[in-house]
Short mmCIF file of C-alpha atoms in Angstrom, two decimals:
data_model
loop_
_atom_site.label_atom_id
_atom_site.label_comp_id
_atom_site.label_asym_id
_atom_site.label_seq_id
_atom_site.Cartn_x
_atom_site.Cartn_y
_atom_site.Cartn_z
CA UNK X 1 237.84 213.68 82.98
CA UNK X 2 237.80 215.27 86.17
CA UNK X 3 234.89 214.43 88.47
CA UNK X 4 232.55 217.05 89.81
CA UNK X 5 232.74 217.68 93.39
CA UNK X 6 230.02 215.95 95.42
CA UNK X 7 227.14 218.24 96.51
CA UNK X 8 226.31 218.21 100.09
CA UNK X 9 223.08 216.66 100.50
CA UNK X 10 222.80 217.47 104.02
CA UNK X 11 220.17 219.95 104.99
CA UNK X 12 221.59 222.95 106.71
CA UNK X 13 220.35 223.32 110.17
CA UNK X 14 218.18 226.44 110.19
CA UNK X 15 219.07 228.40 113.13
CA UNK X 16 215.91 229.74 115.09
CA UNK X 17 215.76 233.28 115.24
CA UNK X 18 216.38 234.47 118.97
CA UNK X 19 213.36 236.48 120.27
CA UNK X 20 214.27 239.97 121.32
CA UNK X 21 214.63 240.42 124.92
CA UNK X 22 211.44 242.37 126.27
CA UNK X 23 212.00 245.69 127.14
CA UNK X 24 211.77 247.17 130.73
CA UNK X 25 208.42 249.04 131.40
CA UNK X 26 208.72 253.00 131.25
CA UNK X 27 210.29 254.26 134.31
CA UNK X 28 212.69 257.00 135.54
CA UNK X 29 216.42 255.80 135.29
CA UNK X 30 217.27 257.81 138.32
CA UNK X 31 217.93 254.78 140.46
CA UNK X 32 220.99 254.18 138.47
CA UNK X 33 222.51 257.41 139.95
CA UNK X 34 224.70 256.76 142.88
CA UNK X 35 224.06 260.16 144.62
CA UNK X 36 220.40 259.39 144.36
CA UNK X 37 220.51 256.30 145.81
CA UNK X 38 222.83 257.26 148.63
CA UNK X 39 220.48 260.14 149.67
CA UNK X 40 217.11 257.90 149.28
CA UNK X 41 218.92 255.21 151.45
CA UNK X 42 220.03 257.45 154.20
CA UNK X 43 216.62 259.36 154.48
CA UNK X 44 214.94 255.82 154.79
CA UNK X 45 217.26 254.46 157.14
CA UNK X 46 216.96 257.70 159.38
CA UNK X 47 213.22 257.33 159.36
CA UNK X 48 213.24 253.64 160.20
CA UNK X 49 215.33 254.34 163.16
CA UNK X 50 212.72 256.52 164.67
CA UNK X 51 209.32 255.16 163.62
CA UNK X 52 209.91 251.32 163.09
CA UNK X 53 207.46 249.17 164.89
CA UNK X 54 208.56 247.08 167.94
CA UNK X 55 207.67 243.44 166.62
CA UNK X 56 208.53 240.12 168.35
CA UNK X 57 210.84 238.67 165.53
CA UNK X 58 212.69 241.99 165.54
CA UNK X 59 213.90 241.51 169.21
CA UNK X 60 215.92 238.29 168.52
CA UNK X 61 216.63 237.88 164.79
CA UNK X 62 217.65 234.22 164.73
CA UNK X 63 217.44 232.59 161.37
CA UNK X 64 214.85 230.08 162.58
CA UNK X 65 212.63 233.05 163.97
CA UNK X 66 213.07 235.29 160.97
CA UNK X 67 211.79 232.27 158.85
CA UNK X 68 208.89 231.66 160.99
CA UNK X 69 207.66 235.08 160.88
CA UNK X 70 208.41 235.60 156.96
CA UNK X 71 206.27 232.28 156.13
CA UNK X 72 203.54 233.59 158.41
CA UNK X 73 203.37 237.05 157.12
CA UNK X 74 202.84 235.79 153.62
CA UNK X 75 199.16 236.81 152.66
CA UNK X 76 198.64 237.65 156.37
CA UNK X 77 198.65 240.92 158.12
CA UNK X 78 201.18 241.73 160.88
CA UNK X 79 198.74 242.34 163.88
CA UNK X 80 197.15 239.00 163.11
CA UNK X 81 200.57 237.05 162.80
CA UNK X 82 201.92 238.47 166.19
CA UNK X 83 199.94 236.26 168.55
CA UNK X 84 200.30 232.89 166.30
CA UNK X 85 204.08 233.49 166.14
CA UNK X 86 204.23 233.83 169.82
CA UNK X 87 202.40 230.80 170.43
CA UNK X 88 204.29 228.83 167.64
CA UNK X 89 207.76 229.56 168.92
CA UNK X 90 206.55 228.64 172.65
CA UNK X 91 205.46 225.37 171.15
CA UNK X 92 208.29 224.69 168.77
CA UNK X 93 211.14 226.75 169.97
CA UNK X 94 213.67 225.10 167.76
CA UNK X 95 214.02 223.39 164.40
CA UNK X 96 214.53 219.99 165.89
CA UNK X 97 211.17 220.73 167.73
CA UNK X 98 209.27 221.56 164.40
CA UNK X 99 210.66 218.75 162.87
CA UNK X 100 209.63 216.11 165.32
CA UNK X 101 206.00 217.32 165.81
CA UNK X 102 203.39 215.37 164.36
CA UNK X 103 201.27 217.26 161.39
CA UNK X 104 197.96 217.43 163.57
CA UNK X 105 199.87 219.42 166.36
CA UNK X 106 201.44 221.53 163.97
CA UNK X 107 198.31 222.39 161.92
CA UNK X 108 196.32 222.81 165.25
CA UNK X 109 198.85 225.76 165.91
CA UNK X 110 198.40 227.06 162.35
CA UNK X 111 194.52 227.05 162.61
CA UNK X 112 193.00 230.40 161.48
CA UNK X 113 196.10 231.73 159.47
CA UNK X 114 195.01 229.59 156.53
CA UNK X 115 196.94 228.58 153.22
CA UNK X 116 198.06 225.48 155.27
CA UNK X 117 200.40 224.36 152.76
CA UNK X 118 202.70 226.92 154.16
CA UNK X 119 202.77 224.94 157.53
CA UNK X 120 203.39 221.58 155.63
CA UNK X 121 206.13 223.24 153.78
CA UNK X 122 207.67 224.35 156.97
CA UNK X 123 207.39 221.02 158.47
CA UNK X 124 209.06 219.57 155.32
CA UNK X 125 211.86 222.12 155.63
CA UNK X 126 212.45 221.43 159.28
CA UNK X 127 212.93 217.84 158.79
CA UNK X 128 215.55 218.50 155.75
CA UNK X 129 217.58 221.05 157.94
CA UNK X 130 217.66 218.09 160.48
CA UNK X 131 218.79 215.61 158.11
CA UNK X 132 221.17 217.72 156.19
CA UNK X 133 222.32 220.44 158.57
CA UNK X 134 222.22 219.08 161.95
CA UNK X 135 219.23 220.86 162.87
CA UNK X 136 220.90 224.12 162.41
CA UNK X 137 219.22 226.51 160.08
CA UNK X 138 221.57 227.03 157.23
CA UNK X 139 223.26 230.40 156.18
CA UNK X 140 224.38 229.98 152.67
CA UNK X 141 221.56 231.44 149.91
CA UNK X 142 221.96 228.09 148.17
CA UNK X 143 221.09 225.93 151.05
CA UNK X 144 218.33 228.26 152.20
CA UNK X 145 216.56 228.39 148.74
CA UNK X 146 216.62 224.58 148.47
CA UNK X 147 214.54 224.22 151.36
CA UNK X 148 210.83 223.25 150.85
CA UNK X 149 208.33 226.54 150.39
CA UNK X 150 211.25 229.03 150.23
CA UNK X 151 211.88 231.19 147.17
CA UNK X 152 214.04 233.84 146.47
CA UNK X 153 212.25 236.67 148.48
CA UNK X 154 212.07 234.61 151.82
CA UNK X 155 215.76 233.30 151.34
CA UNK X 156 216.88 236.91 151.06
CA UNK X 157 214.68 238.12 153.79
CA UNK X 158 215.90 235.38 156.21
CA UNK X 159 219.89 235.94 155.43
CA UNK X 160 219.63 239.85 154.99
CA UNK X 161 217.63 240.10 158.34
CA UNK X 162 219.22 237.45 160.61
CA UNK X 163 222.95 237.62 159.15
CA UNK X 164 223.19 241.06 157.46
CA UNK X 165 223.91 239.24 154.08
CA UNK X 166 223.46 241.59 150.98
CA UNK X 167 220.19 239.94 149.57
CA UNK X 168 217.46 242.13 148.01
CA UNK X 169 213.87 241.61 149.12
CA UNK X 170 211.14 242.04 146.82
CA UNK X 171 207.52 241.26 148.20
CA UNK X 172 204.12 243.42 147.98
CA UNK X 173 205.36 246.35 150.22
CA UNK X 174 208.66 246.83 148.44
CA UNK X 175 207.15 246.25 144.96
CA UNK X 176 205.00 249.22 145.24
CA UNK X 177 207.91 251.44 147.29
CA UNK X 178 210.32 250.81 144.36
CA UNK X 179 207.61 251.19 141.53
CA UNK X 180 206.68 254.44 142.83
CA UNK X 181 210.23 255.53 143.51
CA UNK X 182 210.92 255.54 139.97
CA UNK X 183 207.56 256.04 138.38
CA UNK X 184 207.45 252.53 136.78
CA UNK X 185 204.46 252.24 134.94
CA UNK X 186 204.39 248.24 134.58
CA UNK X 187 202.23 245.60 135.72
CA UNK X 188 203.67 243.47 138.63
CA UNK X 189 202.84 240.24 137.26
CA UNK X 190 205.06 240.64 134.21
CA UNK X 191 208.39 239.44 133.83
CA UNK X 192 210.18 242.43 132.50
CA UNK X 193 208.67 244.57 135.56
CA UNK X 194 209.92 241.98 138.07
CA UNK X 195 213.31 241.65 136.52
CA UNK X 196 213.74 245.61 136.57
CA UNK X 197 212.47 245.88 140.34
CA UNK X 198 214.90 242.88 141.46
CA UNK X 199 217.63 245.18 139.89
CA UNK X 200 216.69 248.25 141.62
CA UNK X 201 216.25 246.34 145.14
CA UNK X 202 219.76 244.93 144.73
CA UNK X 203 221.24 248.33 143.81
CA UNK X 204 219.59 250.22 146.69
CA UNK X 205 221.36 247.83 149.38
CA UNK X 206 223.90 249.61 151.46
CA UNK X 207 227.41 248.69 150.63
CA UNK X 208 229.20 246.23 152.99
CA UNK X 209 232.38 246.63 154.74
CA UNK X 210 234.05 243.49 155.92
CA UNK X 211 233.01 244.22 159.41
CA UNK X 212 229.38 244.95 158.41
CA UNK X 213 228.32 241.01 157.85
CA UNK X 214 226.12 240.72 160.96
CA UNK X 215 222.64 241.53 161.67
CA UNK X 216 223.66 244.25 164.23
CA UNK X 217 224.81 246.50 161.67
CA UNK X 218 221.95 249.19 162.08
CA UNK X 219 222.48 250.34 158.41
CA UNK X 220 223.34 247.13 156.87
CA UNK X 221 221.24 245.39 154.29
CA UNK X 222 218.74 243.68 156.43
CA UNK X 223 217.91 246.82 158.27
CA UNK X 224 217.39 248.48 154.84
CA UNK X 225 215.06 245.68 153.62
CA UNK X 226 213.16 246.11 156.71
CA UNK X 227 212.91 249.71 156.44
CA UNK X 228 211.52 249.66 152.67
CA UNK X 229 209.05 246.95 153.81
CA UNK X 230 208.10 249.19 156.74
CA UNK X 231 207.65 252.13 154.31
CA UNK X 232 205.16 250.43 152.24
CA UNK X 233 203.13 249.22 155.26
CA UNK X 234 202.80 252.44 157.09
CA UNK X 235 203.18 255.22 154.58
CA UNK X 236 203.57 254.08 150.96
CA UNK X 237 200.30 251.97 151.38
CA UNK X 238 198.20 250.99 148.38
CA UNK X 239 195.63 253.43 148.61
CA UNK X 240 195.84 256.91 149.85
CA UNK X 241 199.73 256.89 150.22
CA UNK X 242 200.91 259.38 152.98
CA UNK X 243 203.32 261.34 150.70
CA UNK X 244 203.44 264.20 153.24
CA UNK X 245 204.68 261.92 155.87
CA UNK X 246 207.10 260.02 153.43
CA UNK X 247 210.98 260.48 154.37
CA UNK X 248 212.02 260.02 150.78
CA UNK X 249 209.38 262.17 149.11
CA UNK X 250 211.74 264.66 147.54
CA UNK X 251 213.29 261.98 145.46
CA UNK X 252 210.05 260.05 144.38
CA UNK X 253 209.44 260.20 140.76
CA UNK X 254 205.72 259.20 141.20
CA UNK X 255 204.90 262.04 143.45
CA UNK X 256 206.53 264.43 141.27
CA UNK X 257 204.52 263.31 138.43
CA UNK X 258 201.28 263.31 140.60
CA UNK X 259 200.61 259.39 139.67
CA UNK X 260 201.48 257.74 142.93
CA UNK X 261 198.18 256.27 143.39
CA UNK X 262 198.14 254.69 139.87
CA UNK X 263 201.17 252.83 140.48
CA UNK X 264 202.11 249.82 140.51
CA UNK X 265 199.93 248.82 137.44
CA UNK X 266 197.00 246.93 138.32
CA UNK X 267 196.99 242.92 138.28
CA UNK X 268 194.18 241.22 136.74
CA UNK X 269 191.41 240.58 139.40
CA UNK X 270 190.32 236.95 140.14
CA UNK X 271 187.33 236.25 138.40
CA UNK X 272 185.28 234.58 141.31
CA UNK X 273 182.87 231.73 140.70
CA UNK X 274 179.85 231.34 142.79
CA UNK X 275 178.99 227.89 144.18
CA UNK X 276 177.00 226.30 146.89
CA UNK X 277 178.28 223.44 149.24
CA UNK X 278 176.99 221.60 151.84
CA UNK X 279 177.85 220.05 155.22
CA UNK X 280 176.24 217.93 157.95
CA UNK X 281 176.49 217.69 161.51
CA UNK X 282 175.94 213.84 162.40
CA UNK X 283 175.64 213.12 165.91
CA UNK X 284 175.56 209.74 167.73
CA UNK X 285 172.53 208.27 169.46
CA UNK X 286 172.44 210.47 172.54
CA UNK X 287 173.93 213.61 170.57
CA UNK X 288 177.31 213.76 172.55
CA UNK X 289 179.65 213.03 169.65
CA UNK X 290 179.82 214.07 166.16
CA UNK X 291 181.10 212.62 162.83
CA UNK X 292 184.23 213.89 161.45
CA UNK X 293 187.16 212.55 158.97
CA UNK X 294 190.83 213.61 158.62
CA UNK X 295 191.00 215.29 155.11
CA UNK X 296 193.50 213.34 152.85
CA UNK X 297 196.06 214.46 150.60
CA UNK X 298 194.99 216.23 147.61
CA UNK X 299 191.61 217.50 148.97
CA UNK X 300 191.16 220.93 150.06
CA UNK X 301 192.63 221.72 153.65
CA UNK X 302 194.51 218.29 153.31
CA UNK X 303 195.63 217.34 157.06
CA UNK X 304 192.84 219.20 158.95
CA UNK X 305 189.70 217.35 160.16
CA UNK X 306 186.22 218.29 158.94
CA UNK X 307 182.29 217.41 159.04
CA UNK X 308 180.90 215.47 156.11
CA UNK X 309 181.11 218.25 153.44
CA UNK X 310 180.14 217.80 149.79
CA UNK X 311 182.63 220.24 147.80
CA UNK X 312 181.90 219.45 144.33
CA UNK X 313 179.59 222.64 143.83
CA UNK X 314 177.68 220.69 141.61
CA UNK X 315 174.97 219.45 143.91
CA UNK X 316 171.38 220.94 143.80
CA UNK X 317 170.15 220.77 147.57
CA UNK X 318 170.81 218.96 150.65
CA UNK X 319 168.69 215.68 149.92
CA UNK X 320 171.19 215.03 146.63
CA UNK X 321 174.01 215.97 149.01
CA UNK X 322 172.68 213.34 151.66
CA UNK X 323 172.56 210.55 148.65
CA UNK X 324 176.12 211.21 147.68
CA UNK X 325 177.04 210.87 151.40
CA UNK X 326 175.11 207.68 151.83
CA UNK X 327 177.29 206.29 149.07
CA UNK X 328 180.63 207.09 151.07
CA UNK X 329 179.49 206.08 154.55
CA UNK X 330 177.63 202.74 153.17
CA UNK X 331 174.27 203.97 155.08
CA UNK X 332 171.21 206.14 154.39
CA UNK X 333 171.34 209.51 155.74
CA UNK X 334 168.27 211.44 156.86
CA UNK X 335 168.52 215.39 156.74
CA UNK X 336 167.06 217.28 159.77
CA UNK X 337 166.93 220.90 160.25
CA UNK X 338 169.31 223.60 159.06
CA UNK X 339 172.15 224.48 161.60
CA UNK X 340 173.53 227.56 160.10
CA UNK X 341 174.67 229.07 156.50
CA UNK X 342 177.86 231.14 155.86
CA UNK X 343 179.78 232.63 153.12
CA UNK X 344 183.47 232.33 152.36
CA UNK X 345 186.17 232.15 149.71
CA UNK X 346 188.54 229.82 148.51
CA UNK X 347 190.86 230.06 145.65
CA UNK X 348 188.61 231.29 142.80
CA UNK X 349 185.30 230.15 144.43
CA UNK X 350 182.80 232.25 146.73
CA UNK X 351 181.33 229.73 148.37
CA UNK X 352 177.86 229.39 150.38
CA UNK X 353 177.92 226.61 152.78
CA UNK X 354 174.75 225.32 154.00
CA UNK X 355 174.84 223.18 157.33
CA UNK X 356 172.26 220.75 158.25
CA UNK X 357 171.77 218.44 161.24
CA UNK X 358 171.34 215.01 160.05
CA UNK X 359 171.38 211.31 161.60
CA UNK X 360 172.14 207.88 160.23
CA UNK X 361 168.68 206.68 159.08
CA UNK X 362 168.85 202.93 160.16
CA UNK X 363 167.61 200.63 162.52
CA UNK X 364 170.93 199.61 163.58
CA UNK X 365 172.14 203.22 164.49
CA UNK X 366 173.38 201.78 167.94
CA UNK X 367 175.48 199.32 166.31
CA UNK X 368 176.92 201.38 163.27
CA UNK X 369 180.18 202.33 163.14
CA UNK X 370 181.39 204.97 160.72
CA UNK X 371 184.24 203.29 158.30
CA UNK X 372 188.03 204.41 159.13
CA UNK X 373 189.13 207.01 159.16
CA UNK X 374 185.93 208.42 160.08
CA UNK X 375 185.31 208.82 163.91
CA UNK X 376 182.88 210.27 166.30
CA UNK X 377 184.15 213.09 168.56
CA UNK X 378 182.80 214.97 171.46
CA UNK X 379 182.96 218.80 171.47
CA UNK X 380 185.97 218.81 173.82
CA UNK X 381 187.67 216.45 171.39
CA UNK X 382 186.69 218.77 168.24
CA UNK X 383 188.20 221.43 170.21
CA UNK X 384 191.74 219.98 170.09
CA UNK X 385 191.40 218.62 166.30
CA UNK X 386 192.93 220.97 163.65
CA UNK X 387 190.26 222.53 161.47
CA UNK X 388 189.46 225.13 159.03
CA UNK X 389 187.83 228.36 159.84
CA UNK X 390 184.44 227.12 158.46
CA UNK X 391 184.87 223.82 160.35
CA UNK X 392 185.71 225.67 163.63
CA UNK X 393 182.30 227.91 163.14
CA UNK X 394 180.39 224.84 162.86
CA UNK X 395 182.08 223.56 166.26
CA UNK X 396 181.21 226.84 167.81
CA UNK X 397 177.56 226.88 166.81
CA UNK X 398 177.29 223.28 168.05
CA UNK X 399 178.68 224.41 171.58
CA UNK X 400 175.82 226.71 171.97
CA UNK X 401 173.33 224.12 172.53
CA UNK X 402 175.47 221.91 174.83
#
């Protein structure tokens, strides 16, 4: 009697169905034509040669200089950045100088630019360059992109502009320019749109000869990237683009269709929440010093200094705020007259900041000492401490009465 073959009792592994690759957004594939790319590239470079702005980081495009400028230009306009850039390089002329600076000094030179995480990331990157690259800014993509605070765009900008290396650049201006060139009707925050824009940005780069791998090549990748960004900043603007003055208008698909003002697709706007916060100016007995503290890691504006401030947004009035501050300082706080009120925005919040004068309400005021790391500081000392924009406005208001 023959035995039946044993059945395989192991369940067959079910293969997971692969998700279909997202389709790119609707656009004109004209960018795939080498003749179109060549004409567009030449016209753009000719325009840039005659119309580029004279900017301090363009006169000596060392990797360190380009890096500093690119980080500062994130979320900040060129006109604002120029004086900060010049002061910053004077104080920190080299990677080593930046790495050895204490954080307070660094943040004081960044004060007013906002987004202070950028400065702290630069500090960490400078230290890493000193440890791993002998204080010389690296010039390979892998080394640069592994630095804190540097992504694909910044790495490409630094290496193309300072070294002439063929890396594309995709930021706000070039996203808009390339989207209009090919009439791309996609939302910039969506991955298929960004993937296609990176392909276009790479395809548009000038081809290099062996002798072209340097920043001095006036028609190389670095100059092209700067030209595309310049076009977006000066001509192909978000609203009311000046198409009549555009050097590449003849080949722009969005202009031909009359849809340039609707491209790129709108990113969903931030839904702001309104909240009220309170700050107190607590002076010492003779009104010559004011209570401040360094903001610890994890809190808003970490590394800066600030007056006593309640930022939860859930406090009803100044009396309740003073009660919370009493718990922090282990002494009762007496609220005085209002000093000022201001509006500002932080991430998703629209904030009304109400600032009050206050005193330490205790008979032992003369002997009371603030718990560390709080301290009393004179107006002169406050001028030297790094502060947020709102903190600096409070100092300015206090200075009017002294």
